[in-house]
Short mmCIF file of C-alpha atoms in Angstrom, two decimals:
data_model
loop_
_atom_site.label_atom_id
_atom_site.label_comp_id
_atom_site.label_asym_id
_atom_site.label_seq_id
_atom_site.Cartn_x
_atom_site.Cartn_y
_atom_site.Cartn_z
CA MET G 1 -6.85 -29.63 55.37
CA LEU G 2 -8.05 -32.74 53.54
CA LYS G 3 -10.88 -32.15 51.08
CA ARG G 4 -14.27 -33.67 51.86
CA ARG G 5 -14.13 -35.85 48.75
CA THR G 6 -10.77 -37.28 49.82
CA LEU G 7 -12.16 -38.13 53.23
CA LEU G 8 -15.21 -39.82 51.73
CA GLN G 9 -13.06 -41.84 49.34
CA GLY G 10 -10.88 -42.94 52.21
CA ALA G 11 -13.93 -43.99 54.23
CA LEU G 12 -15.42 -45.99 51.33
CA ALA G 13 -12.13 -47.74 50.70
CA GLY G 14 -11.91 -48.68 54.36
CA ALA G 15 -15.45 -50.06 54.28
CA VAL G 16 -14.64 -52.29 51.30
CA LEU G 17 -11.50 -53.65 52.94
CA SER G 18 -13.05 -54.29 56.33
CA GLY G 19 -16.47 -55.55 55.35
CA CYS G 20 -19.08 -54.22 57.72
CA SER G 21 -16.57 -52.57 60.05
CA ASN G 22 -17.44 -49.04 61.10
CA ALA G 23 -13.84 -48.18 62.01
CA PRO G 24 -12.78 -44.85 60.47
CA ALA G 25 -10.02 -44.92 57.87
CA ALA G 26 -6.58 -43.58 58.75
CA PRO G 27 -5.95 -40.04 57.48
CA VAL G 28 -4.21 -39.91 54.14
CA VAL G 29 -0.62 -38.67 54.06
CA SER G 30 -0.34 -35.53 51.95
CA PRO G 31 1.72 -32.32 51.76
CA GLU G 32 -0.97 -30.73 53.95
CA ASN G 33 -0.87 -33.61 56.42
CA PRO G 34 2.61 -35.19 56.17
CA PHE G 35 2.36 -37.13 59.44
CA SER G 36 -1.13 -38.59 58.90
CA VAL G 37 -2.56 -36.59 61.78
CA ASP G 38 -5.95 -37.56 63.18
CA GLY G 39 -7.66 -34.17 63.20
CA ASN G 40 -9.94 -35.17 66.08
CA ALA G 41 -7.22 -36.47 68.41
CA PRO G 42 -6.17 -34.29 71.35
CA VAL G 43 -2.59 -33.05 71.59
CA ASP G 44 -0.91 -33.06 74.99
CA VAL G 45 1.49 -30.09 75.14
CA VAL G 46 3.52 -29.20 78.25
CA ILE G 47 5.61 -26.01 78.18
CA THR G 48 7.84 -23.99 80.48
CA GLU G 49 7.48 -20.68 78.64
CA GLU G 50 4.26 -19.02 77.51
CA TYR G 51 5.41 -18.66 73.89
CA GLY G 52 5.64 -22.44 73.68
CA GLY G 53 1.86 -22.50 73.43
CA PHE G 54 1.54 -19.96 70.62
CA ALA G 55 1.14 -22.64 67.93
CA ALA G 56 -2.06 -23.98 69.51
CA ALA G 57 -4.30 -21.48 67.70
CA ALA G 58 -2.83 -22.36 64.29
CA TYR G 59 -3.24 -26.07 65.05
CA ARG G 60 -6.88 -25.68 66.14
CA LYS G 61 -7.63 -23.59 63.05
CA LYS G 62 -6.44 -26.43 60.84
CA TYR G 63 -7.84 -29.29 62.94
CA ALA G 64 -11.07 -27.93 64.38
CA GLY G 65 -11.90 -31.21 66.08
CA ALA G 66 -8.67 -31.37 68.07
CA THR G 67 -8.44 -30.44 71.74
CA ILE G 68 -5.16 -28.70 72.48
CA THR G 69 -4.57 -26.58 75.58
CA PRO G 70 -0.85 -26.21 76.38
CA LYS G 71 -0.08 -26.63 80.07
CA LEU G 72 2.44 -24.23 81.58
CA SER G 73 4.64 -26.00 84.13
CA THR G 74 7.36 -24.81 86.49
CA GLN G 75 8.04 -28.30 87.86
CA LEU G 76 8.89 -30.16 84.69
CA LEU G 77 11.16 -32.82 86.15
CA ASP G 78 8.79 -33.66 89.00
CA GLU G 79 5.75 -33.81 86.73
CA LEU G 80 7.10 -35.51 83.62
CA MET G 81 9.76 -38.02 84.65
CA PRO G 82 7.12 -40.32 86.23
CA ARG G 83 5.12 -40.07 83.01
CA PHE G 84 8.14 -41.04 80.91
CA ALA G 85 8.77 -43.95 83.29
CA THR G 86 5.23 -45.27 82.87
CA GLY G 87 5.14 -44.81 79.09
CA THR G 88 2.57 -42.01 79.20
CA PRO G 89 4.52 -38.86 78.30
CA PRO G 90 3.00 -35.77 76.63
CA ASP G 91 3.07 -35.37 72.86
CA VAL G 92 5.20 -32.19 72.92
CA VAL G 93 7.44 -30.68 75.60
CA LEU G 94 9.30 -27.36 75.85
CA SER G 95 12.08 -27.91 78.38
CA THR G 96 13.72 -24.80 79.89
CA GLY G 97 14.53 -23.44 83.33
CA ASP G 98 15.91 -24.95 86.50
CA GLN G 99 13.63 -28.01 86.17
CA ARG G 100 14.52 -28.76 82.55
CA LEU G 101 14.63 -32.41 81.56
CA GLU G 102 17.85 -34.45 81.46
CA LEU G 103 18.11 -34.87 77.70
CA GLY G 104 21.07 -37.25 77.78
CA ARG G 105 19.19 -39.65 80.03
CA LEU G 106 16.04 -39.53 77.91
CA ILE G 107 18.02 -40.10 74.71
CA LYS G 108 19.89 -43.03 76.23
CA ASP G 109 16.57 -44.58 77.25
CA GLY G 110 15.11 -44.19 73.75
CA GLN G 111 12.46 -41.73 74.92
CA LEU G 112 12.84 -39.02 72.26
CA ALA G 113 11.59 -39.25 68.68
CA ASP G 114 13.84 -38.64 65.68
CA LEU G 115 12.80 -35.22 64.37
CA GLN G 116 14.38 -35.60 60.93
CA GLN G 117 10.94 -36.46 59.55
CA LEU G 118 9.77 -33.04 60.74
CA LEU G 119 12.69 -31.25 59.08
CA ASP G 120 12.10 -33.10 55.79
CA ALA G 121 8.34 -32.44 55.78
CA PRO G 122 6.74 -29.68 53.69
CA SER G 123 6.76 -26.29 55.35
CA TRP G 124 3.53 -25.14 56.99
CA ASP G 125 3.63 -22.00 54.82
CA ASN G 126 5.03 -23.34 51.56
CA GLN G 127 4.45 -26.94 50.54
CA SER G 128 7.13 -26.72 47.84
CA ALA G 129 9.81 -26.12 50.49
CA LYS G 130 10.95 -28.32 53.35
CA VAL G 131 10.72 -27.22 56.96
CA LYS G 132 14.51 -27.23 57.32
CA ASP G 133 14.85 -24.83 54.38
CA GLN G 134 12.97 -22.17 56.36
CA LEU G 135 15.40 -22.24 59.28
CA LEU G 136 18.63 -20.33 59.97
CA PRO G 137 21.74 -22.30 58.97
CA ASP G 138 23.52 -24.32 61.66
CA MET G 139 20.84 -23.63 64.26
CA LEU G 140 19.81 -27.29 64.32
CA ASP G 141 23.17 -28.56 65.55
CA ALA G 142 22.33 -27.97 69.20
CA GLY G 143 19.59 -30.62 69.06
CA ASN G 144 21.58 -33.12 67.02
CA PHE G 145 23.02 -35.94 69.09
CA ASP G 146 25.51 -38.05 67.13
CA GLY G 147 23.73 -37.58 63.85
CA THR G 148 20.14 -37.81 65.07
CA GLN G 149 17.91 -34.79 65.56
CA ARG G 150 16.40 -35.32 69.02
CA THR G 151 15.31 -31.77 69.91
CA LEU G 152 14.28 -28.64 68.08
CA ASN G 153 15.96 -25.70 69.80
CA TYR G 154 13.62 -22.88 68.86
CA ILE G 155 15.06 -19.61 70.20
CA SER G 156 18.15 -18.06 68.64
CA THR G 157 19.86 -16.56 71.68
CA VAL G 158 22.44 -13.82 71.22
CA TYR G 159 24.86 -13.35 74.10
CA GLY G 160 26.64 -10.11 74.84
CA ILE G 161 27.06 -7.25 77.29
CA TRP G 162 24.03 -5.08 77.99
CA TYR G 163 23.99 -1.36 78.68
CA SER G 164 21.74 1.68 78.71
CA ALA G 165 22.28 3.58 75.46
CA SER G 166 20.76 6.69 77.02
CA LEU G 167 23.18 6.48 79.98
CA PHE G 168 26.13 6.12 77.62
CA GLN G 169 24.93 9.09 75.58
CA ARG G 170 24.53 11.35 78.63
CA ASN G 171 28.07 10.56 79.77
CA GLY G 172 29.74 10.55 76.37
CA TRP G 173 30.79 6.91 76.75
CA GLN G 174 31.56 4.81 73.67
CA VAL G 175 30.93 1.09 73.16
CA PRO G 176 34.33 -0.58 73.75
CA GLN G 177 36.03 -2.12 70.71
CA THR G 178 38.63 -4.16 72.62
CA TRP G 179 38.92 -5.60 76.12
CA PRO G 180 41.35 -2.85 77.23
CA ASP G 181 38.72 -0.35 76.05
CA LEU G 182 36.17 -2.08 78.28
CA LEU G 183 38.48 -1.89 81.29
CA ALA G 184 39.07 1.80 80.62
CA LEU G 185 35.32 2.39 80.34
CA GLY G 186 34.89 0.60 83.65
CA ALA G 187 37.37 2.98 85.26
CA ASP G 188 35.40 5.95 83.91
CA MET G 189 32.17 4.52 85.30
CA LYS G 190 33.76 3.93 88.68
CA ALA G 191 35.03 7.52 88.75
CA ALA G 192 31.47 8.65 88.04
CA GLY G 193 30.23 6.76 91.11
CA LEU G 194 28.69 3.86 89.17
CA GLY G 195 29.40 0.18 89.72
CA PRO G 196 30.88 -0.66 86.31
CA PHE G 197 30.06 -4.38 85.97
CA ILE G 198 27.48 -6.67 87.53
CA TYR G 199 26.57 -10.30 86.96
CA ALA G 200 24.57 -13.06 88.59
CA GLY G 201 27.03 -14.16 91.25
CA THR G 202 24.94 -17.19 92.20
CA HIS G 203 24.74 -18.25 88.53
CA PRO G 204 28.36 -17.87 87.37
CA TYR G 205 27.70 -19.57 84.02
CA TYR G 206 27.35 -16.06 82.57
CA LEU G 207 31.00 -15.41 83.45
CA LEU G 208 32.11 -18.73 81.96
CA GLU G 209 30.18 -17.82 78.82
CA MET G 210 32.15 -14.58 78.53
CA VAL G 211 35.47 -16.36 79.09
CA LEU G 212 34.79 -18.89 76.34
CA THR G 213 33.59 -16.19 73.94
CA LEU G 214 36.80 -14.24 74.53
CA ALA G 215 38.89 -17.38 74.04
CA ALA G 216 37.18 -18.22 70.75
CA LYS G 217 37.41 -14.67 69.43
CA THR G 218 41.14 -14.79 70.13
CA GLY G 219 41.99 -18.30 68.95
CA GLY G 220 39.19 -19.20 66.55
CA PRO G 221 36.34 -21.75 66.61
CA ASP G 222 38.61 -24.74 67.24
CA VAL G 223 39.11 -23.55 70.84
CA THR G 224 35.53 -24.43 71.84
CA LYS G 225 35.39 -27.40 69.46
CA ARG G 226 38.27 -29.03 71.35
CA ILE G 227 36.49 -28.36 74.63
CA ASP G 228 33.28 -29.96 73.30
CA ASN G 229 35.19 -33.02 72.09
CA LEU G 230 36.93 -33.44 75.45
CA GLU G 231 40.34 -33.31 73.79
CA ASP G 232 43.32 -33.72 76.05
CA GLY G 233 44.38 -30.41 77.61
CA ALA G 234 41.64 -28.36 75.92
CA TRP G 235 41.14 -26.17 79.00
CA LYS G 236 44.89 -25.47 79.16
CA ASP G 237 44.78 -23.78 75.75
CA GLU G 238 46.69 -20.49 75.77
CA ASN G 239 43.63 -18.65 74.46
CA VAL G 240 41.51 -19.90 77.36
CA THR G 241 44.21 -18.85 79.83
CA ARG G 242 44.41 -15.35 78.33
CA ALA G 243 40.62 -15.06 78.46
CA ILE G 244 40.19 -16.05 82.11
CA ASN G 245 43.02 -13.70 83.13
CA ALA G 246 41.39 -10.85 81.18
CA VAL G 247 38.02 -11.39 82.87
CA GLY G 248 39.82 -11.60 86.21
CA GLU G 249 40.99 -8.01 85.70
CA LEU G 250 37.44 -6.90 86.50
CA THR G 251 38.01 -8.10 90.04
CA LYS G 252 41.62 -6.97 90.33
CA ARG G 253 40.77 -3.43 89.24
CA GLY G 254 37.73 -3.13 91.49
CA LEU G 255 35.31 -2.86 88.56
CA LEU G 256 32.58 -5.08 89.99
CA ALA G 257 29.48 -3.48 91.46
CA THR G 258 29.14 -3.88 95.22
CA GLY G 259 27.53 -7.18 96.25
CA THR G 260 27.78 -8.75 92.79
CA ALA G 261 28.82 -12.17 94.10
CA GLN G 262 25.66 -12.45 96.21
CA TYR G 263 23.04 -11.58 93.57
CA ASP G 264 21.01 -14.07 91.59
CA HIS G 265 20.08 -13.31 87.98
CA ILE G 266 16.93 -11.35 88.86
CA GLY G 267 18.66 -9.37 91.61
CA SER G 268 21.59 -8.41 89.39
CA GLN G 269 19.29 -7.46 86.53
CA LYS G 270 17.16 -5.27 88.79
CA ARG G 271 20.26 -3.46 90.02
CA PHE G 272 21.39 -2.95 86.43
CA LEU G 273 18.01 -1.58 85.33
CA ALA G 274 18.01 0.73 88.35
CA ALA G 275 21.26 2.26 87.02
CA LYS G 276 23.31 0.84 89.90
CA ALA G 277 25.67 -0.81 87.43
CA GLY G 278 26.76 0.07 83.92
CA MET G 279 27.21 -3.30 82.18
CA LEU G 280 25.68 -6.77 82.48
CA PRO G 281 26.59 -9.99 80.59
CA CYS G 282 23.51 -11.97 79.57
CA GLY G 283 21.56 -13.50 76.69
CA ASN G 284 18.85 -11.61 74.85
CA TRP G 285 16.09 -13.21 76.90
CA LEU G 286 16.84 -10.35 79.31
CA GLU G 287 14.18 -8.01 77.97
CA ASN G 288 11.41 -10.62 78.15
CA GLU G 289 12.50 -11.84 81.58
CA MET G 290 12.40 -8.29 82.96
CA LYS G 291 9.25 -7.25 81.11
CA GLY G 292 7.60 -4.30 82.84
CA LEU G 293 10.78 -3.41 84.75
CA VAL G 294 12.78 -1.79 81.94
CA PRO G 295 12.47 2.02 82.31
CA ASP G 296 10.96 3.70 79.27
CA ALA G 297 14.00 5.90 78.65
CA PHE G 298 16.58 3.22 79.41
CA ALA G 299 17.21 2.21 75.75
CA LEU G 300 18.30 -1.33 76.64
CA THR G 301 20.99 -2.33 74.12
CA VAL G 302 23.61 -5.06 73.71
CA PHE G 303 27.15 -5.07 72.33
CA ALA G 304 29.33 -8.06 71.51
CA VAL G 305 31.99 -9.12 74.00
CA PRO G 306 35.01 -7.16 72.70
CA PRO G 307 38.15 -9.08 71.68
CA LEU G 308 41.32 -9.09 73.74
CA ASP G 309 43.23 -7.06 71.17
CA SER G 310 42.89 -5.46 67.76
CA SER G 311 43.86 -8.56 65.77
CA PRO G 312 41.58 -11.41 66.87
CA ALA G 313 40.92 -14.56 64.88
CA MET G 314 37.20 -13.74 64.89
CA ALA G 315 36.83 -9.96 64.87
CA SER G 316 33.03 -10.15 64.53
CA GLY G 317 32.73 -13.28 66.65
CA LEU G 318 29.44 -13.58 68.52
CA HIS G 319 28.21 -16.35 70.78
CA VAL G 320 24.85 -17.48 69.46
CA ALA G 321 23.06 -20.51 70.87
CA ALA G 322 19.91 -22.24 69.73
CA THR G 323 18.09 -22.63 73.05
CA SER G 324 14.65 -23.62 74.32
CA PRO G 325 14.51 -27.26 73.17
CA PHE G 326 11.20 -28.70 72.05
CA LEU G 327 10.95 -32.47 71.95
CA VAL G 328 8.44 -35.10 70.85
CA PRO G 329 8.41 -38.17 73.10
CA GLU G 330 8.66 -41.44 71.19
CA LYS G 331 5.90 -43.00 73.30
CA GLY G 332 3.50 -40.05 73.23
CA LYS G 333 -0.11 -41.06 72.57
CA ASN G 334 -0.33 -38.66 69.62
CA LYS G 335 3.19 -38.55 68.23
CA ALA G 336 1.91 -37.42 64.82
CA GLY G 337 0.09 -34.54 66.47
CA GLY G 338 3.27 -33.61 68.33
CA LEU G 339 5.24 -33.42 65.10
CA GLU G 340 2.48 -31.38 63.46
CA TYR G 341 2.43 -28.98 66.42
CA LEU G 342 6.13 -28.27 65.89
CA ARG G 343 5.53 -27.78 62.17
CA ALA G 344 2.97 -25.10 63.07
CA LEU G 345 5.40 -23.57 65.57
CA LEU G 346 7.89 -23.13 62.73
CA SER G 347 5.42 -21.24 60.55
CA ALA G 348 6.14 -17.61 59.72
CA ASP G 349 3.10 -16.26 61.54
CA VAL G 350 3.72 -18.13 64.79
CA ALA G 351 7.45 -17.30 64.76
CA ALA G 352 6.63 -13.63 64.23
CA GLN G 353 4.22 -13.73 67.16
CA VAL G 354 6.93 -15.27 69.35
CA SER G 355 9.42 -12.55 68.39
CA SER G 356 6.85 -9.80 68.87
CA GLU G 357 5.51 -10.93 72.24
CA SER G 358 8.55 -12.56 73.85
CA ARG G 359 11.02 -10.12 72.25
CA GLN G 360 13.35 -12.90 71.25
CA LEU G 361 14.69 -14.14 67.94
CA THR G 362 13.68 -17.57 66.65
CA ILE G 363 15.48 -19.98 64.32
CA VAL G 364 12.87 -19.27 61.62
CA ARG G 365 14.31 -17.12 58.83
CA GLY G 366 13.02 -13.55 58.88
CA SER G 367 10.77 -14.08 61.89
CA ALA G 368 11.47 -10.52 63.09
CA ASP G 369 11.27 -8.88 59.66
CA GLY G 370 8.70 -6.11 59.48
CA LEU G 371 8.15 -6.01 63.23
CA GLU G 372 8.44 -2.85 65.29
CA LEU G 373 11.49 -3.73 67.36
CA THR G 374 12.76 -2.42 70.67
CA THR G 375 16.36 -1.27 71.01
CA ALA G 376 17.16 -4.56 72.76
CA LEU G 377 15.84 -6.85 70.04
CA SER G 378 17.04 -4.71 67.15
CA SER G 379 20.58 -4.50 68.58
CA ALA G 380 20.67 -8.29 69.05
CA ARG G 381 19.44 -8.81 65.50
CA ASP G 382 22.05 -6.37 64.14
CA LEU G 383 24.85 -8.16 65.99
CA LEU G 384 23.71 -11.48 64.57
CA SER G 385 23.66 -10.02 61.08
CA ALA G 386 27.11 -8.46 61.48
CA ALA G 387 28.61 -11.72 62.78
CA GLY G 388 28.01 -13.46 59.47
CA ASP G 389 29.80 -16.81 59.58
CA GLN G 390 31.78 -15.87 62.69
CA VAL G 391 29.26 -17.39 65.06
CA ILE G 392 30.76 -18.92 68.18
CA ARG G 393 29.18 -22.12 69.47
CA TRP G 394 29.70 -24.83 72.03
CA TYR G 395 27.55 -27.73 73.17
CA PHE G 396 29.24 -29.28 76.20
CA ASP G 397 26.87 -27.45 78.55
CA THR G 398 23.95 -29.33 76.94
CA TRP G 399 25.76 -32.63 76.54
CA TYR G 400 27.34 -32.68 80.01
CA PRO G 401 25.38 -30.32 82.30
CA ALA G 402 27.01 -31.53 85.52
CA PHE G 403 30.46 -30.80 84.13
CA ALA G 404 29.31 -27.38 82.90
CA THR G 405 28.12 -26.60 86.42
CA THR G 406 31.53 -27.53 87.80
CA ALA G 407 33.25 -25.22 85.30
CA ALA G 408 30.86 -22.37 86.07
CA GLU G 409 31.27 -22.73 89.83
CA ALA G 410 35.05 -22.68 89.49
CA THR G 411 34.73 -19.46 87.47
CA GLY G 412 32.62 -17.85 90.16
CA GLN G 413 35.15 -18.84 92.81
CA PHE G 414 37.98 -17.43 90.71
CA MET G 415 36.20 -14.09 90.36
CA ALA G 416 35.54 -13.99 94.10
CA GLY G 417 39.23 -14.53 94.83
CA GLY G 418 38.87 -18.13 95.98
CA LEU G 419 41.02 -19.62 93.20
CA GLN G 420 44.14 -18.61 91.34
CA GLN G 421 44.13 -18.88 87.56
CA SER G 422 46.30 -22.01 87.63
CA GLU G 423 43.92 -23.61 90.14
CA TRP G 424 40.92 -22.67 87.97
CA THR G 425 42.50 -24.34 84.96
CA ALA G 426 43.57 -27.42 86.88
CA ARG G 427 40.17 -27.93 88.50
CA ILE G 428 38.19 -27.73 85.26
CA GLN G 429 40.70 -29.81 83.26
CA ALA G 430 40.64 -32.49 85.96
CA ALA G 431 36.84 -32.56 85.82
CA ALA G 432 37.00 -32.87 82.01
CA ASP G 433 39.50 -35.72 82.30
CA GLN G 434 37.28 -37.51 84.79
CA LEU G 435 34.29 -37.08 82.50
CA THR G 436 36.27 -38.54 79.60
CA LYS G 437 37.04 -41.67 81.61
CA ASP G 438 33.47 -42.15 82.88
CA ASP G 439 32.03 -44.90 80.66
CA ALA G 440 28.58 -44.46 82.24
CA ILE G 441 28.18 -41.11 80.51
CA THR G 442 27.45 -41.09 76.77
CA LYS G 443 29.99 -38.98 74.88
CA TYR G 444 29.20 -36.84 71.86
CA HIS G 445 31.36 -35.40 69.09
CA ARG G 446 31.19 -32.40 66.75
CA ASP G 447 33.06 -32.12 63.48
#
């Protein structure tokens, strides 16, 4: 916070320059206030998840004169697109869920601020370090669009296959080390009267996620890089073909829980937590999403999607995605306040609160250190640590959401027996080729 003497000096200087004007002087830029925030100006924050508002208390503590009450919205598109159109957007937005904003459209229209100034600013906790130095490496790439940081993706999401550690222990089942091991485990579960595998049939992206993870673990990171860059024939890659055929074995061997294709994400997760199925592919938001429904003795735990064989390119490969994008609208009334809000969000205390209360990992280094962790969060953290530099990533689902939906739907149809593998490949590759030729859609590239 600016010292009283500094404020008085600023006011006197303003009076000299403006004669008899009573207009207050602009706040002085300093390591404590790198964006020249007006401490009395309100900050308009709209969020889709409760944790998105956790930085409000830290902001109010520093700027006691500021009014900041984050608004939780479930209808983001309906509420905010008219505001963007009229030049009156909020100062900060967290965009998640089915009504998340169309980032590509907003970027094309010049609606999102460049967040590099935030990353280069002094850290909230340590003025001798930059904000970006406090973040996990490579976690900013998801919000970088052709060299410009347009969003801050705050949650570090670990994807894998979830199970009940207590159920495994009672039955003497081991975590599978390869895909054949997983199929054998599924057969054991089926023999025990348990539906081995369940997923959100109405949201088949989770299946596509598993296919791409398998493909990358087998063939290395260039497999998904070629898909992101819309390279010719990327979906015909041998590693992708092997992966979709391997996942298809779950259907061929009768290892899917009854009714899987008809369940949405909540329905499938409830069945899993009720011990009606043994394994569920999902991200580590699962525990928070099902808060209050996880049985005390369940010991919710996650393991990495096992490789196709014992000699993969990425033995420790793990799909990790920086999700939950925060953005600062370029035309927000208090853009400086929006940037400062995100700086507070990236502080150690706020990040720890997010991990503790939402049971998710953030992109802030060490945000879960010292916390009493559940089996779910600790297992996700351990997988992330074990992965090291073998982190699997892709961005096409953010860059081209309509195409990602097409690929996911084709995967769901394949698993339900509606498509052969060759038809699955042809349909998605054709959609990728059409996307490549569509000049109306901005294309992005990763190195």
